[in-house]
Amino acid sequence: MAQDEVVRVAAALQGSIGLLVRRLRQVPTPGELTLPERSALSRLDRGGPATSSALAKAEQISPQSMGATLAALEERGLVQREADATDGRRIVLTVTAAGLGVLRDRRSARTEQFARALESGFTAAEIAQLGAVVPLFERLADSL
C-alpha cells in the first residue's frame, strides 16, 4: 500500500476514534470521576497495584498532580494504600471493591450507549463488520 494511503487512513482513524472517545466521555454516570481520576483508576485496574510515581510516569503527569488525584480517589474509598509486598518501604495503590464498582458502572453505561447506537443506526451486516475489526483496533493500540 502506498505511503500516502497509509497516512490518509491513519488521519481518518485518529479523527474518528477521537470523536468516539469524546462522545463516550460525555456519558454521565453516578459518582462521576474527573478524567485524571478515571484514567488512574482504570490504569490500576488494568495494570494492578502501582506506586504513585509509576502512575504519574505512565500518565505523563507530574507526581504532584498524580498525588492529588490519588488522594481524591482514596478519600472516596476507591483506592487504598498498602506496603509493597517485596519492599515494605514502598507504598503501592490498589483499586478497592468500591473503585471496581465505579469502573463497572461507567463501562456498563458506555456499553449500553454503544448498544443503543448500534441497534438504532446500523444493519446486522454493519454490526458484523464492526465486530470483525475489533481485533485490528486492539492490535493497533498495542502497536502505539
XYZ file of N, CA, C and O in Angstrom:
576
model
N 0.854 -1.179 0.000
C 0.000 0.000 0.000
C 0.898 1.240 0.000
O 1.909 1.280 0.687
N 0.490 2.255 -0.719
C 1.269 3.486 -0.836
C 1.289 4.246 0.488
O 0.308 4.227 1.244
N 2.397 4.928 0.743
C 2.584 5.682 1.986
C 1.495 6.733 2.165
O 0.989 6.912 3.271
N 1.101 7.423 1.095
C 0.075 8.454 1.234
C -1.279 7.863 1.621
O -2.060 8.474 2.341
N -1.560 6.644 1.188
C -2.798 5.970 1.576
C -2.754 5.584 3.054
O -3.750 5.721 3.780
N -1.603 5.113 3.520
C -1.441 4.768 4.938
C -1.644 6.011 5.794
O -2.344 5.972 6.816
N -1.075 7.132 5.378
C -1.228 8.387 6.123
C -2.693 8.838 6.117
O -3.219 9.288 7.133
N -3.373 8.687 4.972
C -4.782 9.068 4.886
C -5.630 8.232 5.847
O -6.468 8.751 6.581
N -5.387 6.925 5.882
C -6.136 6.040 6.778
C -5.815 6.372 8.238
O -6.713 6.425 9.080
N -4.544 6.621 8.526
C -4.143 6.969 9.897
C -4.849 8.244 10.359
O -5.356 8.317 11.482
N -4.905 9.249 9.504
C -5.575 10.505 9.854
C -7.080 10.291 10.055
O -7.668 10.832 11.001
N -7.697 9.499 9.177
C -9.132 9.226 9.316
C -9.422 8.466 10.605
O -10.385 8.774 11.315
N -8.602 7.462 10.921
C -8.784 6.706 12.164
C -8.622 7.605 13.378
O -9.412 7.552 14.324
N -7.581 8.428 13.363
C -7.341 9.318 14.505
C -8.535 10.246 14.723
O -8.997 10.420 15.842
N -9.064 10.808 13.658
C -10.206 11.708 13.793
C -11.452 11.001 14.291
O -12.130 11.478 15.210
N -11.766 9.856 13.698
C -13.000 9.165 14.090
C -12.889 8.549 15.480
O -13.852 8.589 16.249
N -11.742 8.000 15.812
C -11.573 7.438 17.153
C -11.606 8.553 18.196
O -12.206 8.397 19.269
N -10.994 9.686 17.881
C -11.039 10.829 18.802
C -12.456 11.288 19.073
O -12.837 11.553 20.216
N -13.255 11.377 18.017
C -14.660 11.754 18.174
C -15.407 10.737 19.025
O -16.168 11.092 19.934
N -15.181 9.462 18.767
C -15.829 8.397 19.522
C -15.468 8.482 21.006
O -16.345 8.408 21.881
N -14.199 8.680 21.305
C -13.752 8.771 22.700
C -14.377 9.989 23.380
O -14.844 9.905 24.521
N -14.406 11.122 22.695
C -15.011 12.325 23.291
C -16.488 12.094 23.609
O -16.972 12.490 24.671
N -17.208 11.442 22.698
C -18.627 11.172 22.937
C -18.821 10.217 24.114
O -19.722 10.383 24.923
N -17.972 9.210 24.209
C -18.087 8.256 25.316
C -17.823 8.925 26.661
O -18.445 8.579 27.657
N -16.917 9.855 26.676
C -16.603 10.553 27.930
C -17.752 11.421 28.400
O -17.799 11.828 29.556
N -18.683 11.710 27.515
C -19.822 12.550 27.865
C -20.950 11.768 28.529
O -21.922 12.363 28.974
N -20.829 10.440 28.600
C -21.872 9.622 29.203
C -21.847 9.841 30.713
O -20.871 9.500 31.374
N -22.896 10.435 31.287
C -22.903 10.643 32.738
C -23.124 9.329 33.484
O -23.903 8.480 33.046
N -22.428 9.176 34.588
C -22.622 8.006 35.442
C -22.658 8.460 36.888
O -22.118 9.513 37.233
N -23.292 7.667 37.758
C -23.325 8.020 39.180
C -21.907 8.094 39.742
O -21.044 7.307 39.364
N -21.658 9.054 40.629
C -20.342 9.184 41.244
C -19.273 9.553 40.238
O -18.166 9.042 40.288
N -19.616 10.412 39.306
C -18.740 10.770 38.194
C -17.331 11.133 38.672
O -17.146 11.813 39.668
N -16.364 10.634 37.938
C -14.960 10.904 38.217
C -14.424 11.924 37.221
O -14.937 12.026 36.103
N -13.380 12.639 37.617
C -12.703 13.513 36.672
C -11.923 12.639 35.694
O -11.691 11.450 35.955
N -11.500 13.211 34.597
C -10.722 12.457 33.617
C -9.443 11.883 34.233
O -9.160 10.695 34.060
N -8.666 12.668 34.999
C -7.473 12.076 35.630
C -7.809 10.956 36.618
O -7.090 9.965 36.710
N -8.912 11.098 37.345
C -9.320 10.047 38.283
C -9.705 8.776 37.543
O -9.307 7.680 37.927
N -10.487 8.916 36.462
C -10.868 7.745 35.657
C -9.636 7.060 35.092
O -9.538 5.840 35.091
N -8.726 7.858 34.601
C -7.529 7.316 33.973
C -6.671 6.556 34.980
O -6.229 5.435 34.717
N -6.446 7.143 36.150
C -5.633 6.489 37.182
C -6.316 5.219 37.683
O -5.672 4.170 37.841
N -7.608 5.287 37.920
C -8.355 4.126 38.410
C -8.344 3.006 37.371
O -8.111 1.834 37.704
N -8.547 3.352 36.123
C -8.514 2.349 35.052
C -7.134 1.729 34.917
O -7.003 0.520 34.715
N -6.103 2.540 35.029
C -4.737 2.018 34.914
C -4.439 1.053 36.058
O -3.829 0.006 35.854
N -4.881 1.367 37.267
C -4.687 0.454 38.393
C -5.475 -0.833 38.192
O -5.006 -1.918 38.531
N -6.667 -0.719 37.625
C -7.475 -1.906 37.369
C -6.802 -2.793 36.327
O -6.695 -4.005 36.509
N -6.336 -2.204 35.237
C -5.709 -2.986 34.165
C -4.325 -3.493 34.543
O -3.973 -4.624 34.244
N -3.539 -2.653 35.184
C -2.134 -2.985 35.440
C -1.841 -3.528 36.815
O -0.725 -3.979 37.070
N -2.780 -3.463 37.721
C -2.556 -3.939 39.075
C -1.917 -2.872 39.952
O -1.752 -1.721 39.538
N -1.571 -3.243 41.173
C -1.006 -2.278 42.122
C 0.197 -1.545 41.539
O 0.988 -2.117 40.794
N 0.296 -0.253 41.885
C 1.394 0.571 41.379
C 1.678 1.683 42.369
O 0.831 2.055 43.175
N 2.884 2.213 42.280
C 3.242 3.362 43.104
C 2.699 4.628 42.452
O 2.419 4.661 41.249
N 2.606 5.673 43.242
C 2.153 6.958 42.725
C 3.094 7.461 41.634
O 2.647 7.958 40.597
N 4.384 7.299 41.841
C 5.339 7.786 40.842
C 5.248 6.990 39.545
O 5.355 7.561 38.457
N 5.017 5.689 39.625
C 4.855 4.882 38.412
C 3.601 5.299 37.656
O 3.607 5.371 36.422
N 2.531 5.585 38.376
C 1.301 6.041 37.730
C 1.501 7.399 37.069
O 1.041 7.628 35.953
N 2.196 8.305 37.755
C 2.457 9.630 37.189
C 3.256 9.508 35.896
O 2.950 10.166 34.899
N 4.249 8.653 35.909
C 5.065 8.457 34.713
C 4.233 7.870 33.582
O 4.297 8.323 32.442
N 3.423 6.868 33.885
C 2.591 6.223 32.871
C 1.573 7.195 32.280
O 1.263 7.134 31.088
N 1.045 8.078 33.103
C 0.038 9.044 32.651
C 0.674 10.329 32.122
O -0.035 11.221 31.665
N 1.985 10.428 32.224
C 2.741 11.590 31.758
C 2.265 12.885 32.408
O 2.018 13.893 31.747
N 2.115 12.810 33.735
C 1.775 13.999 34.511
C 2.762 14.116 35.665
O 3.517 13.191 35.944
N 2.736 15.248 36.350
C 3.671 15.458 37.450
C 3.290 14.570 38.637
O 2.111 14.246 38.839
N 4.288 14.188 39.427
C 3.989 13.410 40.636
C 3.019 14.140 41.574
O 2.193 13.512 42.219
N 3.113 15.465 41.616
C 2.216 16.243 42.475
C 0.771 16.125 42.005
O -0.149 15.964 42.810
N 0.564 16.202 40.688
C -0.792 16.072 40.147
C -1.349 14.682 40.422
O -2.514 14.525 40.793
N -0.498 13.659 40.230
C -0.959 12.298 40.495
C -1.265 12.128 41.978
O -2.246 11.471 42.339
N -0.448 12.713 42.837
C -0.696 12.626 44.269
C -2.050 13.200 44.644
O -2.791 12.621 45.440
N -2.401 14.353 44.049
C -3.702 14.974 44.322
C -4.838 14.094 43.807
O -5.861 13.917 44.480
N -4.648 13.521 42.627
C -5.669 12.636 42.051
C -5.884 11.419 42.933
O -7.021 11.051 43.243
N -4.790 10.793 43.350
C -4.895 9.593 44.183
C -5.465 9.907 45.558
O -6.224 9.104 46.108
N -5.149 11.085 46.092
C -5.709 11.476 47.391
C -7.230 11.599 47.297
O -7.952 11.162 48.201
N -7.714 12.163 46.189
C -9.163 12.292 45.998
C -9.806 10.914 45.866
O -10.879 10.666 46.432
N -9.157 10.009 45.134
C -9.689 8.649 44.985
C -9.674 7.908 46.326
O -10.619 7.188 46.656
N -8.620 8.095 47.092
C -8.522 7.428 48.394
C -9.577 7.973 49.357
O -10.198 7.210 50.101
N -9.801 9.279 49.320
C -10.806 9.896 50.194
C -12.199 9.337 49.912
O -13.006 9.178 50.826
N -12.457 8.995 48.665
C -13.758 8.428 48.285
C -13.794 6.916 48.473
O -14.801 6.276 48.185
N -12.688 6.327 48.920
C -12.650 4.888 49.166
C -12.510 4.055 47.906
O -12.830 2.872 47.914
N -11.998 4.665 46.830
C -11.897 3.960 45.557
C -10.533 3.302 45.350
O -10.410 2.398 44.523
N -9.530 3.776 46.075
C -8.212 3.134 46.074
C -7.740 3.043 47.519
O -8.216 3.763 48.391
N -6.796 2.142 47.743
C -6.209 2.031 49.075
C -4.704 1.911 48.948
O -4.190 1.416 47.953
N -4.017 2.380 49.974
C -2.562 2.307 50.024
C -2.164 1.086 50.845
O -2.775 0.799 51.858
N -1.111 0.402 50.362
C -0.593 -0.768 51.077
C 0.925 -0.768 50.955
O 1.469 -0.236 49.991
N 1.575 -1.420 51.900
C 3.020 -1.604 51.787
C 3.290 -2.597 50.663
O 2.565 -3.582 50.491
N 4.319 -2.316 49.877
C 4.715 -3.215 48.790
C 5.133 -4.552 49.389
O 5.893 -4.608 50.353
N 4.638 -5.644 48.830
C 4.930 -6.984 49.353
C 6.407 -7.323 49.240
O 6.937 -8.083 50.058
N 7.104 -6.755 48.251
C 8.523 -7.068 48.066
C 9.442 -6.045 48.707
O 10.603 -6.347 48.951
N 8.940 -4.842 48.962
C 9.746 -3.792 49.581
C 8.833 -2.972 50.476
O 8.139 -2.074 50.010
N 8.809 -3.279 51.748
C 7.907 -2.657 52.703
C 8.057 -1.155 52.831
O 7.200 -0.491 53.393
N 9.154 -0.604 52.307
C 9.346 0.847 52.366
C 8.513 1.573 51.308
O 8.228 2.753 51.457
N 8.147 0.856 50.265
C 7.367 1.466 49.178
C 5.877 1.291 49.439
O 5.450 0.290 49.999
N 5.116 2.270 48.999
C 3.656 2.217 49.112
C 3.081 2.025 47.712
O 3.450 2.736 46.773
N 2.204 1.031 47.595
C 1.515 0.815 46.320
C 0.034 1.081 46.524
O -0.489 0.971 47.631
N -0.603 1.426 45.449
C -2.036 1.692 45.480
C -2.762 0.608 44.716
O -2.270 0.126 43.700
N -3.920 0.233 45.223
C -4.754 -0.771 44.571
C -6.187 -0.257 44.511
O -6.593 0.584 45.316
N -6.928 -0.776 43.571
C -8.342 -0.420 43.438
C -9.133 -1.209 44.474
O -8.925 -2.404 44.655
N -10.039 -0.534 45.151
C -10.917 -1.200 46.121
C -12.141 -1.773 45.400
O -12.369 -1.495 44.218
N -12.934 -2.515 46.129
C -14.179 -3.048 45.566
C -15.080 -1.900 45.117
O -15.725 -1.979 44.061
N -15.116 -0.827 45.888
C -15.932 0.341 45.505
C -15.395 0.958 44.214
O -16.175 1.373 43.348
N -14.081 1.016 44.068
C -13.476 1.549 42.847
C -13.812 0.696 41.640
O -14.120 1.213 40.561
N -13.767 -0.616 41.827
C -14.146 -1.521 40.736
C -15.611 -1.335 40.358
O -15.975 -1.399 39.182
N -16.453 -1.086 41.361
C -17.870 -0.845 41.099
C -18.086 0.418 40.276
O -18.897 0.420 39.340
N -17.352 1.467 40.594
C -17.460 2.715 39.829
C -17.024 2.478 38.385
O -17.678 2.916 37.439
N -15.915 1.761 38.203
C -15.449 1.452 36.850
C -16.471 0.594 36.095
O -16.754 0.844 34.925
N -17.025 -0.392 36.766
C -18.013 -1.277 36.149
C -19.239 -0.478 35.718
O -19.742 -0.646 34.609
N -19.713 0.425 36.590
C -20.872 1.243 36.256
C -20.585 2.124 35.047
O -21.421 2.268 34.151
N -19.396 2.696 35.008
C -19.009 3.565 33.891
C -18.939 2.754 32.603
O -19.435 3.186 31.564
N -18.307 1.594 32.671
C -18.185 0.751 31.477
C -19.548 0.265 31.013
O -19.813 0.201 29.816
N -20.419 -0.067 31.961
C -21.760 -0.518 31.595
C -22.531 0.590 30.884
O -23.218 0.343 29.892
N -22.404 1.813 31.381
C -23.094 2.940 30.751
C -22.575 3.143 29.333
O -23.357 3.393 28.411
N -21.276 3.023 29.137
C -20.714 3.178 27.790
C -21.166 2.038 26.885
O -21.499 2.260 25.722
N -21.153 0.813 27.413
C -21.575 -0.329 26.610
C -23.031 -0.180 26.196
O -23.394 -0.446 25.041
N -23.871 0.259 27.117
C -25.284 0.471 26.797
C -25.448 1.555 25.742
O -26.287 1.431 24.839
N -24.646 2.604 25.833
C -24.705 3.667 24.835
C -24.312 3.123 23.461
O -24.961 3.417 22.456
N -23.249 2.328 23.416
C -22.830 1.690 22.169
C -23.957 0.823 21.616
O -24.284 0.883 20.426
N -24.539 -0.010 22.456
C -25.585 -0.942 22.002
C -26.783 -0.185 21.439
O -27.319 -0.558 20.389
N -27.194 0.881 22.122
C -28.333 1.680 21.627
C -28.013 2.281 20.257
O -28.844 2.281 19.344
N -26.790 2.792 20.115
C -26.391 3.393 18.834
C -26.355 2.335 17.733
O -26.807 2.589 16.605
N -25.836 1.164 18.042
C -25.764 0.098 17.043
C -27.162 -0.366 16.645
O -27.448 -0.564 15.458
N -28.040 -0.535 17.632
C -29.403 -1.011 17.360
C -30.213 -0.017 16.532
O -31.032 -0.406 15.712
N -29.964 1.262 16.763
C -30.814 2.262 16.103
C -30.274 2.750 14.768
O -31.030 3.330 13.992
N -29.007 2.513 14.480
C -28.496 3.107 13.260
C -27.663 2.209 12.365
O -27.087 2.695 11.395
N -27.581 0.926 12.665
C -26.716 0.041 11.888
C -27.442 -1.242 11.527
O -28.240 -1.762 12.297
N -27.119 -1.749 10.345
C -27.687 -3.027 9.913
C -26.916 -4.166 10.583
O -25.818 -3.962 11.120
N -27.478 -5.351 10.498
C -26.796 -6.529 11.051
C -25.447 -6.732 10.378
O -24.462 -7.085 11.030
N -25.383 -6.504 9.078
C -24.111 -6.664 8.348
C -23.080 -5.645 8.822
O -21.895 -5.974 8.976
N -23.512 -4.410 9.078
C -22.581 -3.381 9.559
C -22.088 -3.708 10.964
O -20.907 -3.509 11.276
N -22.980 -4.209 11.802
C -22.577 -4.606 13.156
C -21.556 -5.731 13.074
O -20.547 -5.729 13.801
N -21.766 -6.677 12.180
C -20.796 -7.761 11.988
C -19.447 -7.215 11.505
O -18.392 -7.670 11.955
N -19.466 -6.237 10.609
C -18.222 -5.621 10.135
C -17.478 -4.946 11.283
O -16.263 -5.079 11.406
N -18.210 -4.216 12.102
C -17.581 -3.559 13.251
C -16.978 -4.597 14.202
O -15.868 -4.410 14.712
N -17.697 -5.665 14.427
C -17.173 -6.727 15.281
C -15.905 -7.341 14.724
O -14.988 -7.702 15.468
N -15.828 -7.452 13.410
C -14.657 -8.060 12.780
C -13.405 -7.200 12.910
O -12.294 -7.729 12.896
N -13.568 -5.874 13.052
C -12.375 -5.011 13.138
C -11.865 -4.829 14.567
O -10.791 -4.271 14.764
N -12.610 -5.308 15.548
C -12.183 -5.146 16.941
C -10.761 -5.677 17.164
O -9.923 -4.975 17.756
N -10.428 -6.879 16.713
C -9.052 -7.352 16.917
C -8.007 -6.458 16.236
O -6.896 -6.301 16.759
N -8.371 -5.850 15.123
C -7.432 -4.950 14.454
C -7.202 -3.680 15.279
O -6.081 -3.192 15.381
N -8.271 -3.148 15.869
C -8.114 -1.983 16.742
C -7.238 -2.312 17.949
O -6.403 -1.517 18.361
N -7.446 -3.488 18.519
C -6.628 -3.905 19.671
C -5.170 -4.043 19.267
O -4.266 -3.607 19.997
N -4.916 -4.624 18.099
C -3.536 -4.767 17.623
C -2.927 -3.405 17.338
O -1.752 -3.158 17.645
N -3.712 -2.492 16.772
C -3.230 -1.134 16.522
C -2.870 -0.443 17.834
O -1.823 0.181 17.955
N -3.744 -0.571 18.836
C -3.474 0.038 20.144
C -2.200 -0.526 20.751
O -1.390 0.215 21.320
N -1.991 -1.825 20.630
C -0.779 -2.450 21.168
C 0.481 -2.004 20.432
O 1.584 -2.063 20.983
N 0.322 -1.533 19.190
C 1.463 -1.119 18.390
C 1.886 0.331 18.663
O 2.953 0.743 18.232
N 1.032 1.091 19.335
C 1.348 2.510 19.584
C 2.310 2.676 20.729
O 2.400 1.934 21.624
